[in-house]
Coordinates of C-alpha atoms in Angstrom, one line a residue:
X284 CA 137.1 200.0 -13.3
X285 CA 139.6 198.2 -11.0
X286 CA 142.7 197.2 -12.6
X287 CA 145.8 195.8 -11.2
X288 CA 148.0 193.9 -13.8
X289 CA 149.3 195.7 -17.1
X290 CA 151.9 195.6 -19.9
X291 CA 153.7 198.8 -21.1
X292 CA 156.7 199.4 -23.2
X293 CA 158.7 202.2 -22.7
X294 CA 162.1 203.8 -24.1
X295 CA 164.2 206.3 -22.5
X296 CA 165.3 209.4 -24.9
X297 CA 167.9 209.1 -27.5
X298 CA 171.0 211.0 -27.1
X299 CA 171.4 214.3 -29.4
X300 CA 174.3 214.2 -31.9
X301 CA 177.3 215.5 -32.2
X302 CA 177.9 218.3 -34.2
X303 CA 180.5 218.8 -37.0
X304 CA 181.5 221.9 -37.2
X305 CA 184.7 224.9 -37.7
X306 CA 185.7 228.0 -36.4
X307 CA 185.2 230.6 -39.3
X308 CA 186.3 234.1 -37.5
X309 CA 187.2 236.3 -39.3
X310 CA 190.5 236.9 -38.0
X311 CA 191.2 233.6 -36.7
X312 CA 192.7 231.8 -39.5
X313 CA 193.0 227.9 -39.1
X314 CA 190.2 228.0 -36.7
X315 CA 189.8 224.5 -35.9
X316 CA 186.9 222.3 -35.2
X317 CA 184.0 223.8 -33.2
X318 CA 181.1 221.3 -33.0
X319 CA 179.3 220.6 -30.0
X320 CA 178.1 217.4 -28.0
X321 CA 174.9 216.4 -28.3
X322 CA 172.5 216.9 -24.9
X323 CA 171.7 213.9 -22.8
X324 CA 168.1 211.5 -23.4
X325 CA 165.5 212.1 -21.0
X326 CA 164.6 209.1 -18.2
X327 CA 161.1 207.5 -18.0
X328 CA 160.7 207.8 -14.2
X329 CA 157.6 206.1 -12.7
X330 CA 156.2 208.3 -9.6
X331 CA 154.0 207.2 -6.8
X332 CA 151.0 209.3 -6.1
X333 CA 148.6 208.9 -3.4
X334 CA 146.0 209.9 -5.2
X335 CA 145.4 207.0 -7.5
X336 CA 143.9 203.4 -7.1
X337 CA 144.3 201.5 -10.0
X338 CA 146.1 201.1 -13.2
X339 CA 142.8 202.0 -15.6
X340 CA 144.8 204.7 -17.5
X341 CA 147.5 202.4 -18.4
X342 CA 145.2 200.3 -20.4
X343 CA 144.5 203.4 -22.7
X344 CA 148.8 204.9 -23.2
X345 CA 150.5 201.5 -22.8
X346 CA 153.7 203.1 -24.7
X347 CA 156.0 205.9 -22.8
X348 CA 158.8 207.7 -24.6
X349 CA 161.2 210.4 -23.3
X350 CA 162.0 213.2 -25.2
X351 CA 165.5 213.0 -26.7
X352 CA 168.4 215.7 -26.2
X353 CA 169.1 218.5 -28.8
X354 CA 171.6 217.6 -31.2
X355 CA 175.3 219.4 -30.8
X356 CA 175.6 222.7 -32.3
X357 CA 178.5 225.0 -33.9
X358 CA 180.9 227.7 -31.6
X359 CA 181.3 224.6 -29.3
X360 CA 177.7 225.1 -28.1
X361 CA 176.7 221.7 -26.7
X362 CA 172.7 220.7 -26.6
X363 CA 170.1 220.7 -24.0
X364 CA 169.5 217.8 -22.3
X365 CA 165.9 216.8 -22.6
X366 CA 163.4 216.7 -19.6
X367 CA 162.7 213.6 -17.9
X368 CA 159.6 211.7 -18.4
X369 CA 157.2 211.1 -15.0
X370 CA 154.9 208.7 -15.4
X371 CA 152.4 208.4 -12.0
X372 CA 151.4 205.3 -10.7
X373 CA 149.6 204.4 -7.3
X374 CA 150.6 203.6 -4.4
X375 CA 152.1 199.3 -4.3
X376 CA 153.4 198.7 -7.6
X377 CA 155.3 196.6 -8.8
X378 CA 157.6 197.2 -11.9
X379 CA 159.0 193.9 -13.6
X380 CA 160.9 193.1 -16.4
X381 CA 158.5 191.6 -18.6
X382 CA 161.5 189.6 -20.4
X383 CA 163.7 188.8 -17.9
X384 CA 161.3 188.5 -14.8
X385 CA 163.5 190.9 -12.6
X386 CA 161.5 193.1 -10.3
X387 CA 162.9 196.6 -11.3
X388 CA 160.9 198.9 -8.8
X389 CA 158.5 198.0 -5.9
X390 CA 157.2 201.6 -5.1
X391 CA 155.0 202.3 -2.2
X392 CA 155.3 206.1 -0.8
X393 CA 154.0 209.0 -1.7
X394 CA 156.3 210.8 -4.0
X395 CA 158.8 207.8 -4.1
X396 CA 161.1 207.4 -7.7
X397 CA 162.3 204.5 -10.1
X398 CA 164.6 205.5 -13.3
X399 CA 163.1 202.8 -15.5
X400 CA 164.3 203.4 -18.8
X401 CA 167.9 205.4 -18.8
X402 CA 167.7 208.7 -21.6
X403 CA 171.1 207.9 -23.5
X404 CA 174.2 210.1 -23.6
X405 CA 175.0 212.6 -26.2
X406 CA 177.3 212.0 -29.5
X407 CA 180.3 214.0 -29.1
X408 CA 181.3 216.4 -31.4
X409 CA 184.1 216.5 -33.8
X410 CA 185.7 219.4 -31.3
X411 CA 186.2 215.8 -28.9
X412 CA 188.0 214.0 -31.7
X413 CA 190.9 216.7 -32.5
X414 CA 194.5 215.2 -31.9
X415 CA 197.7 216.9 -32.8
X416 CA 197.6 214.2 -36.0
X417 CA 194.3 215.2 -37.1
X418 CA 193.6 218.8 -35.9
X419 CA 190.7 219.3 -38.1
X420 CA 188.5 215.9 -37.8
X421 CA 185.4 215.6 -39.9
X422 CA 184.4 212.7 -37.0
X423 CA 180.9 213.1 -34.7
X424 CA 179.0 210.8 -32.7
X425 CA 175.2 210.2 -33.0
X426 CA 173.2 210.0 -29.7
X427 CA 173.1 206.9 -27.8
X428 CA 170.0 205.3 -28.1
X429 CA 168.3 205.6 -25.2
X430 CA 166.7 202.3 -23.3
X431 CA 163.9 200.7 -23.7
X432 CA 162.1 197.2 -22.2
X433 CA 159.1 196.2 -21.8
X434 CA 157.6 196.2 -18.3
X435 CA 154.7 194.7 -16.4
X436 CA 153.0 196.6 -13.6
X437 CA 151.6 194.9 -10.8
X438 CA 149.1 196.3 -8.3
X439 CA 149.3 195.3 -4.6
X440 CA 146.8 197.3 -2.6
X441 CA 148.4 198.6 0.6
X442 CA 146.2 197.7 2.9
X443 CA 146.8 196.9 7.1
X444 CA 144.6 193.9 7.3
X445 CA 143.7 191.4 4.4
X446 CA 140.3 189.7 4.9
X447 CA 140.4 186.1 3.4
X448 CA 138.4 182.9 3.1
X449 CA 136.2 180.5 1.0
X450 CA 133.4 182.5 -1.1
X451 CA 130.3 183.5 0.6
X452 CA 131.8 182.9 4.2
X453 CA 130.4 187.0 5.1
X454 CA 133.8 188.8 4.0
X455 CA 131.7 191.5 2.2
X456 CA 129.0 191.3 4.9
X457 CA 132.2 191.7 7.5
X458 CA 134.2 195.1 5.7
X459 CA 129.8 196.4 4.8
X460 CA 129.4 196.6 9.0
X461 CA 132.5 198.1 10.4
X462 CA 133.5 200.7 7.4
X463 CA 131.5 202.7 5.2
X464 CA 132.3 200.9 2.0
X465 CA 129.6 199.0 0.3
X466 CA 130.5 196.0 -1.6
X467 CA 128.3 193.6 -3.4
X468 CA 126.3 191.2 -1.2
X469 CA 124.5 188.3 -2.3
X470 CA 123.9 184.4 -2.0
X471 CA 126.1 183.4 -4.8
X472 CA 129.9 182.6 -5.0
X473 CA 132.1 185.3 -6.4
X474 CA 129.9 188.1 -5.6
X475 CA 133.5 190.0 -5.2
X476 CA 135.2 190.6 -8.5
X477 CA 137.8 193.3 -7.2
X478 CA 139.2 194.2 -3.9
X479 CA 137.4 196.4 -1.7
X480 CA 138.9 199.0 0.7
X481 CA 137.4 200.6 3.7
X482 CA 138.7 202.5 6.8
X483 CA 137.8 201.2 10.3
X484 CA 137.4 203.8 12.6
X485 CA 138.1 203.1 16.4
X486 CA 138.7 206.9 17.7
X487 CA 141.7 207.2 18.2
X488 CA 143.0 204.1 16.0
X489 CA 142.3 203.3 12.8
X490 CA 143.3 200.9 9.9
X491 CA 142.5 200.1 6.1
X492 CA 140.9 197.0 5.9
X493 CA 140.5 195.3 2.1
X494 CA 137.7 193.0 1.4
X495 CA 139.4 190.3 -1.2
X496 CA 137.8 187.9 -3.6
X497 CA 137.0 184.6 -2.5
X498 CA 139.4 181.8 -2.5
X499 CA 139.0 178.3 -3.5
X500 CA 141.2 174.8 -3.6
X501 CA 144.1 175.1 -6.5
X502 CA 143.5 179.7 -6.4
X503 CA 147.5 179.6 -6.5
X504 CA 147.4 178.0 -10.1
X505 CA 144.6 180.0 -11.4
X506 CA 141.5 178.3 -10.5
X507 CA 138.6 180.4 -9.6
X508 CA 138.9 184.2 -9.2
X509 CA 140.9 184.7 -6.4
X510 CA 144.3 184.1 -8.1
X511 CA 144.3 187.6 -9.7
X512 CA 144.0 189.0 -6.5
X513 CA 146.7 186.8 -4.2
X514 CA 149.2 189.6 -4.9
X515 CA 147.5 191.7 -2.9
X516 CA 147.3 189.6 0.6
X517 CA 151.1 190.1 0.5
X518 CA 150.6 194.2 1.0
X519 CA 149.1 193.3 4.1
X520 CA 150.4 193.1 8.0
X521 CA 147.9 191.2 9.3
X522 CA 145.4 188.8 7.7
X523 CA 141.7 188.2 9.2
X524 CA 140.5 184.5 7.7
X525 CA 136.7 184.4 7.6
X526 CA 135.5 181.1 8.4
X527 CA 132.0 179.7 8.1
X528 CA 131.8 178.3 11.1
X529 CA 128.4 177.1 10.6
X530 CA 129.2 174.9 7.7
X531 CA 125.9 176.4 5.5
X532 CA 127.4 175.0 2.6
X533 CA 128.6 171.9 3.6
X534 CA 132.2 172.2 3.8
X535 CA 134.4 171.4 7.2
X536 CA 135.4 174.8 8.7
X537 CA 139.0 173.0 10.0
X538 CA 139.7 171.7 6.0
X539 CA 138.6 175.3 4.8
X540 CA 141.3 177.0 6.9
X541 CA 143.9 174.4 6.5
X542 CA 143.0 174.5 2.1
X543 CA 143.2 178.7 2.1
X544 CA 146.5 178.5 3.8
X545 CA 147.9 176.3 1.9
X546 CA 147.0 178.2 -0.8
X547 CA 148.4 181.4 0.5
X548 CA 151.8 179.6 0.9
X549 CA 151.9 177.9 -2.5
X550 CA 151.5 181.4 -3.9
X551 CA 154.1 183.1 -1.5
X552 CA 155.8 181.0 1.3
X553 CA 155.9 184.4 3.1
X554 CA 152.6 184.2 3.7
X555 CA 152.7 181.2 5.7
X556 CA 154.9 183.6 8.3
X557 CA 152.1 186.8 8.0
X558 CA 150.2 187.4 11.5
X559 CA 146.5 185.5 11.2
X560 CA 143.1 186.3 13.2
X561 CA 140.4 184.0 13.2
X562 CA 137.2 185.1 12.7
X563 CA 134.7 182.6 13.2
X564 CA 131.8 184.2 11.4
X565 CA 127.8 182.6 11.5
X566 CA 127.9 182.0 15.1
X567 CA 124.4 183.3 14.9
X568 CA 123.6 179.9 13.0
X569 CA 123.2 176.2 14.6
X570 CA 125.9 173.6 14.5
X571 CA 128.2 176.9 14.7
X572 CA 128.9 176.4 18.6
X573 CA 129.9 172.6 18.1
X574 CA 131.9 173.1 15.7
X575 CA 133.8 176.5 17.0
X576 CA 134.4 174.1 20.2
X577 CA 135.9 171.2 17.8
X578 CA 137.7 173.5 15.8
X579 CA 139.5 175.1 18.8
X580 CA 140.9 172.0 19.9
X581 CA 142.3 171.6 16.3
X582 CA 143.8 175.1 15.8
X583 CA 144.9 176.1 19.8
X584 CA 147.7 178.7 18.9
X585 CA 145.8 181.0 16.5
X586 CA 143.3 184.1 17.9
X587 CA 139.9 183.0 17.5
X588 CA 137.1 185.3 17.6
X589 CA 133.3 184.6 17.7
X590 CA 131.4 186.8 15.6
X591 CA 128.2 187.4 13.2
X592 CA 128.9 189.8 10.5
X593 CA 125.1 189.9 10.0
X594 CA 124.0 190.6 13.5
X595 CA 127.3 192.7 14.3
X596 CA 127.9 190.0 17.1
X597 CA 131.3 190.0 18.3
X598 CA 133.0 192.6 15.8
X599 CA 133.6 195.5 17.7
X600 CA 135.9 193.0 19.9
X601 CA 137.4 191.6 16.8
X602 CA 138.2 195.5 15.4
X603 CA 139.9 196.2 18.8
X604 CA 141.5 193.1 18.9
X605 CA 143.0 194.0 15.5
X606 CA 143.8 197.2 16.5
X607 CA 145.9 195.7 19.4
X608 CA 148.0 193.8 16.8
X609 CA 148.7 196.2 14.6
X610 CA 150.4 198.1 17.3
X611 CA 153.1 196.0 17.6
X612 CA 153.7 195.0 13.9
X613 CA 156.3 197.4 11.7
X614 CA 154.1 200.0 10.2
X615 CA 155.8 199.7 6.4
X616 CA 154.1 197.8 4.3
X617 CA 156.2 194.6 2.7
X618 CA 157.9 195.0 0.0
X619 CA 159.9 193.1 -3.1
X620 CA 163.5 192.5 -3.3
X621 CA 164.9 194.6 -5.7
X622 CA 168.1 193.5 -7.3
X623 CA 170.8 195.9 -7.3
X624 CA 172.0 197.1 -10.4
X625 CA 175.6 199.1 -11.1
X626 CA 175.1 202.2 -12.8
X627 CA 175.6 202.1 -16.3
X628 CA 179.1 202.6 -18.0
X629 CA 179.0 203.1 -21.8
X630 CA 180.8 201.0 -23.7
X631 CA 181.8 198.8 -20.5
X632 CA 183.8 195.2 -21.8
X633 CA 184.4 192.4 -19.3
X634 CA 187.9 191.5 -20.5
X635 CA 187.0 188.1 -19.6
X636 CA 184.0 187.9 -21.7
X637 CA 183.3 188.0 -25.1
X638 CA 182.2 191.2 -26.0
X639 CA 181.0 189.7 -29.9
X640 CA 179.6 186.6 -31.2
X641 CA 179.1 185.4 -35.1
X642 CA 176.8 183.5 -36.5
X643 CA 174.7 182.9 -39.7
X644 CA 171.2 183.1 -40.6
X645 CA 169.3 181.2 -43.6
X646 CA 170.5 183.2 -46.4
X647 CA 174.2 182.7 -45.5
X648 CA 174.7 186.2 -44.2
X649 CA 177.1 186.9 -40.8
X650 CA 175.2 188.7 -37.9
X651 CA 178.0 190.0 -35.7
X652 CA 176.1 190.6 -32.1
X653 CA 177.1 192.5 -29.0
X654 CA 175.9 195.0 -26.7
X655 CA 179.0 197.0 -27.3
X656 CA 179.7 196.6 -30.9
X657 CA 176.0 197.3 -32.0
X658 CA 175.8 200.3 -29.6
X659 CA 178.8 201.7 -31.2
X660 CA 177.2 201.1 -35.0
X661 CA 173.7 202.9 -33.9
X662 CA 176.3 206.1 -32.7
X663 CA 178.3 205.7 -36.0
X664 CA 177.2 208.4 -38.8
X665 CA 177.7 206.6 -41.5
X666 CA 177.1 209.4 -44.1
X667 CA 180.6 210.7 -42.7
X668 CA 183.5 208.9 -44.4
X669 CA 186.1 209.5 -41.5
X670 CA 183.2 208.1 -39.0
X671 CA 182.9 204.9 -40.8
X672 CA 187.1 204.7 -40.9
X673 CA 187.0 205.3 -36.7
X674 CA 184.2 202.8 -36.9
X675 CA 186.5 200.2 -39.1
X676 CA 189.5 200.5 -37.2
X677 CA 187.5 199.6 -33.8
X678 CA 185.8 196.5 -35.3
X679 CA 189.6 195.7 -36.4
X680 CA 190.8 196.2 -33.0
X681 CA 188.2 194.0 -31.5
X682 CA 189.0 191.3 -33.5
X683 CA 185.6 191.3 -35.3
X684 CA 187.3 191.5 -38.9
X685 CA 189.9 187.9 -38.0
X686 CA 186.8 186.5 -36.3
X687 CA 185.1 187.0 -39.8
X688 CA 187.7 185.6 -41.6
X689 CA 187.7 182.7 -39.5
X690 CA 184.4 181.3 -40.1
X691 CA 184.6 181.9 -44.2
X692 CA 184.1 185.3 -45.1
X693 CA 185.2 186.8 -48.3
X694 CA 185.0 189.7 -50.3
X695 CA 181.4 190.8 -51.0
X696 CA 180.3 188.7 -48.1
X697 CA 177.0 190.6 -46.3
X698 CA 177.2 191.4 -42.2
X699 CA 174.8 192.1 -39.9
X700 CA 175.5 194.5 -37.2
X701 CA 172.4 195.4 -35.4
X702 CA 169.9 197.4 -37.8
X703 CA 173.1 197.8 -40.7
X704 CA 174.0 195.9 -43.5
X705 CA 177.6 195.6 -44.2
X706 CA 179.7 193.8 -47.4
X707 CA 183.1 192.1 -46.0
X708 CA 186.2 193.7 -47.7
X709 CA 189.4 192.2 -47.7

């Protein structure tokens, strides 16, 4: 099963907690506080491996979680910090942001790495809290949650050439006679319902070549088959467009080459600058010559090649001639842009920015919301009574309990921080 387009969700570990805990030697009287951080989330890492082809055995685990750390312990022993998660994927995938649309990875070599879901950090332990106004502080941190998105993966075979073109112009026929794959060949459109690789052997050259699913007018909005399998044309360094030069279905071989381009560009505008060989395929047919002389007139700046994928006229020249330039293009494959991202500080506030916002839902309760204040509440313990002061005297200090205030809250009044439920207290 061939599949190239999936949705996951995955979550980088949670953070161990912080221990709270006291020196108790025996001859070490007032021994202080003793508990350790918690160890560190383990990352969901995505690695490439050579060895696959498709995404099938995503479509059976479609959620990845990495192990969190060990929580903090006493004698000031900190926890382990938990293994990462490796997830393997194939060769040419793309990792997007399934919310946001951000391309987070595009992966391509053997043994290549992507950090996609950060492990959080460890709760410190009351041993971090001890000032010389509070020696013996009954204060921890939880972990930090650990993150977690969910991701598309997209599949673009890596492939040196691309063959494209109408269905039934003899792409099958073409990859079937110069590589020892064997798609599906028959007099019907869409005989090709995935891609097909094959390796074209020259001697001392050779080259991948991937048989792809017809094209039609309107592929780039989703018409036909084709447009699940665009994505993979852009993998390529050279594309071959199969043309039916004989016309056997009734179409003009100048308005087929003129619609699939225009197609490849509406999907990509890159596409429009990729390398392009012409083969002119069903010269074996009549009406084939006329038109290969009609059509050369039209397009006289693009390689055109006569061949017959059925009678093996012409394609040996058209392999070498392929051969020839692939030399001189860059041997990586193309790849996407991937935005570059600073490395993540906890608790980082733009000073500029509001680090909170209030509102109200239905019922008349306040949600407070905030990637800062709501990460702090998840690493609050709230069965600690000197946490939940620490945690109080922040929110004060923020400006979260005047903000309150300022849009009508009173005593008894409920807030929403994140998962908690809070009552308002003047």
């Amino acid at each position: 099963m061939f599949v190239d387009q999936v949705k996951v969700y995955v979550k980088g570990g949670d953070g161990g907690n912080g221990a709270v805990s006291y020196r108790r030697e025996k001859y070490v009287p007032l021994g202080g506080p003793a508990g350790g951080d918690g160890g560190r989330g383990g990352d969901v890492v995505f690695v490439v491996d050579e060895g696959l082809r498709t995404l099938v055995d995503f479509r059976y685990q479609r959620h990845f979680k990495a192990p969190r750390g060990e929580h903090g312990r006493n004698k000031s022993q900190h926890g382990a910090g938990a293994e990462d998660m490796l997830v393997r994927v194939p060769p040419g995938t793309t990792v997007v942001d399934a919310d946001t649309g951000e391309v987070i990875a595009d992966l391509v070599e053997h043994g290549q790495r992507a950090v996609i879901a950060k492990g959080g950090r460890g709760g410190r332990g009351n041993i971090r809290f001890a000032t010389s106004a509070n020696p013996a502080p009954e204060i921890a941190e939880n972990g930090e949650p650990g993150q977690e998105r969910n991701i598309t993966l997209e599949l673009k075979l890596i492939a040196d050439v691309g063959l494209v073109g109408y269905p039934s112009v003899g792409k099958s026929t073409l990859l079937a006679s110069v590589t020892a794959a064997r798609p599906k060949i028959a007099a019907y459109h869409f005989t090709t319902l995935k891609p097909n690789l094959g390796a074209v052997d020259l001697g001392e050259r050779s080259f991948v070549l991937a048989d792809l699913p017809g094209l039609i007018e309107g592929a780039h909005e989703g018409v036909g088959l084709g447009h699940q399998f665009l994505r993979h044309v852009e993998r390529t360094r050279l594309i071959i467009h199969v043309i039916d030069m004989a016309g056997t279905e009734g179409r003009d071989p100048y308005e087929d080459y003129v619609s699939i381009n225009q197609e490849l560009k509406l999907y990509n505008i890159r596409l429009e600058e990729r390398p392009q060989i012409i083969a002119a395929n069903k010269m074996d047919l009549p009406e084939a010559e006329e038109n290969l002389k009609r059509f050369r007139e039209l397009v006289p700046d693009v390689p055109i090649y006569s061949i017959s994928a059925a009678t093996n006229q012409g394609v040996k020249e058209l392999m070498y001639a392929v051969a020839d330039k692939l030399e001189t293009l860059p041997l990586k494959p193309v790849i996407e842009e991937v935005a570059e991202v600073e490395a993540r500080v906890v608790f980082k506030a733009e000073p500029e920015a509001a680090e909170f916002e209030i509102t109200r839902d239905s019922e008349g309760a306040f949600i407070v919301s905030g990637e800062k204040i709501e990460k702090l509440a998840r690493m609050t313990n709230l069965n600690s009574y000197d946490s939940i002061q620490r945690f109080s005297r922040i929110m004060r200090s923020m400006g979260i309990d005047d903000a309150l205030r300022k849009r009508g809250a009173k005593d008894g009044d409920t807030v929403h921080i994140g998962d908690f439920e809070f009552d308002f207290v003047e």
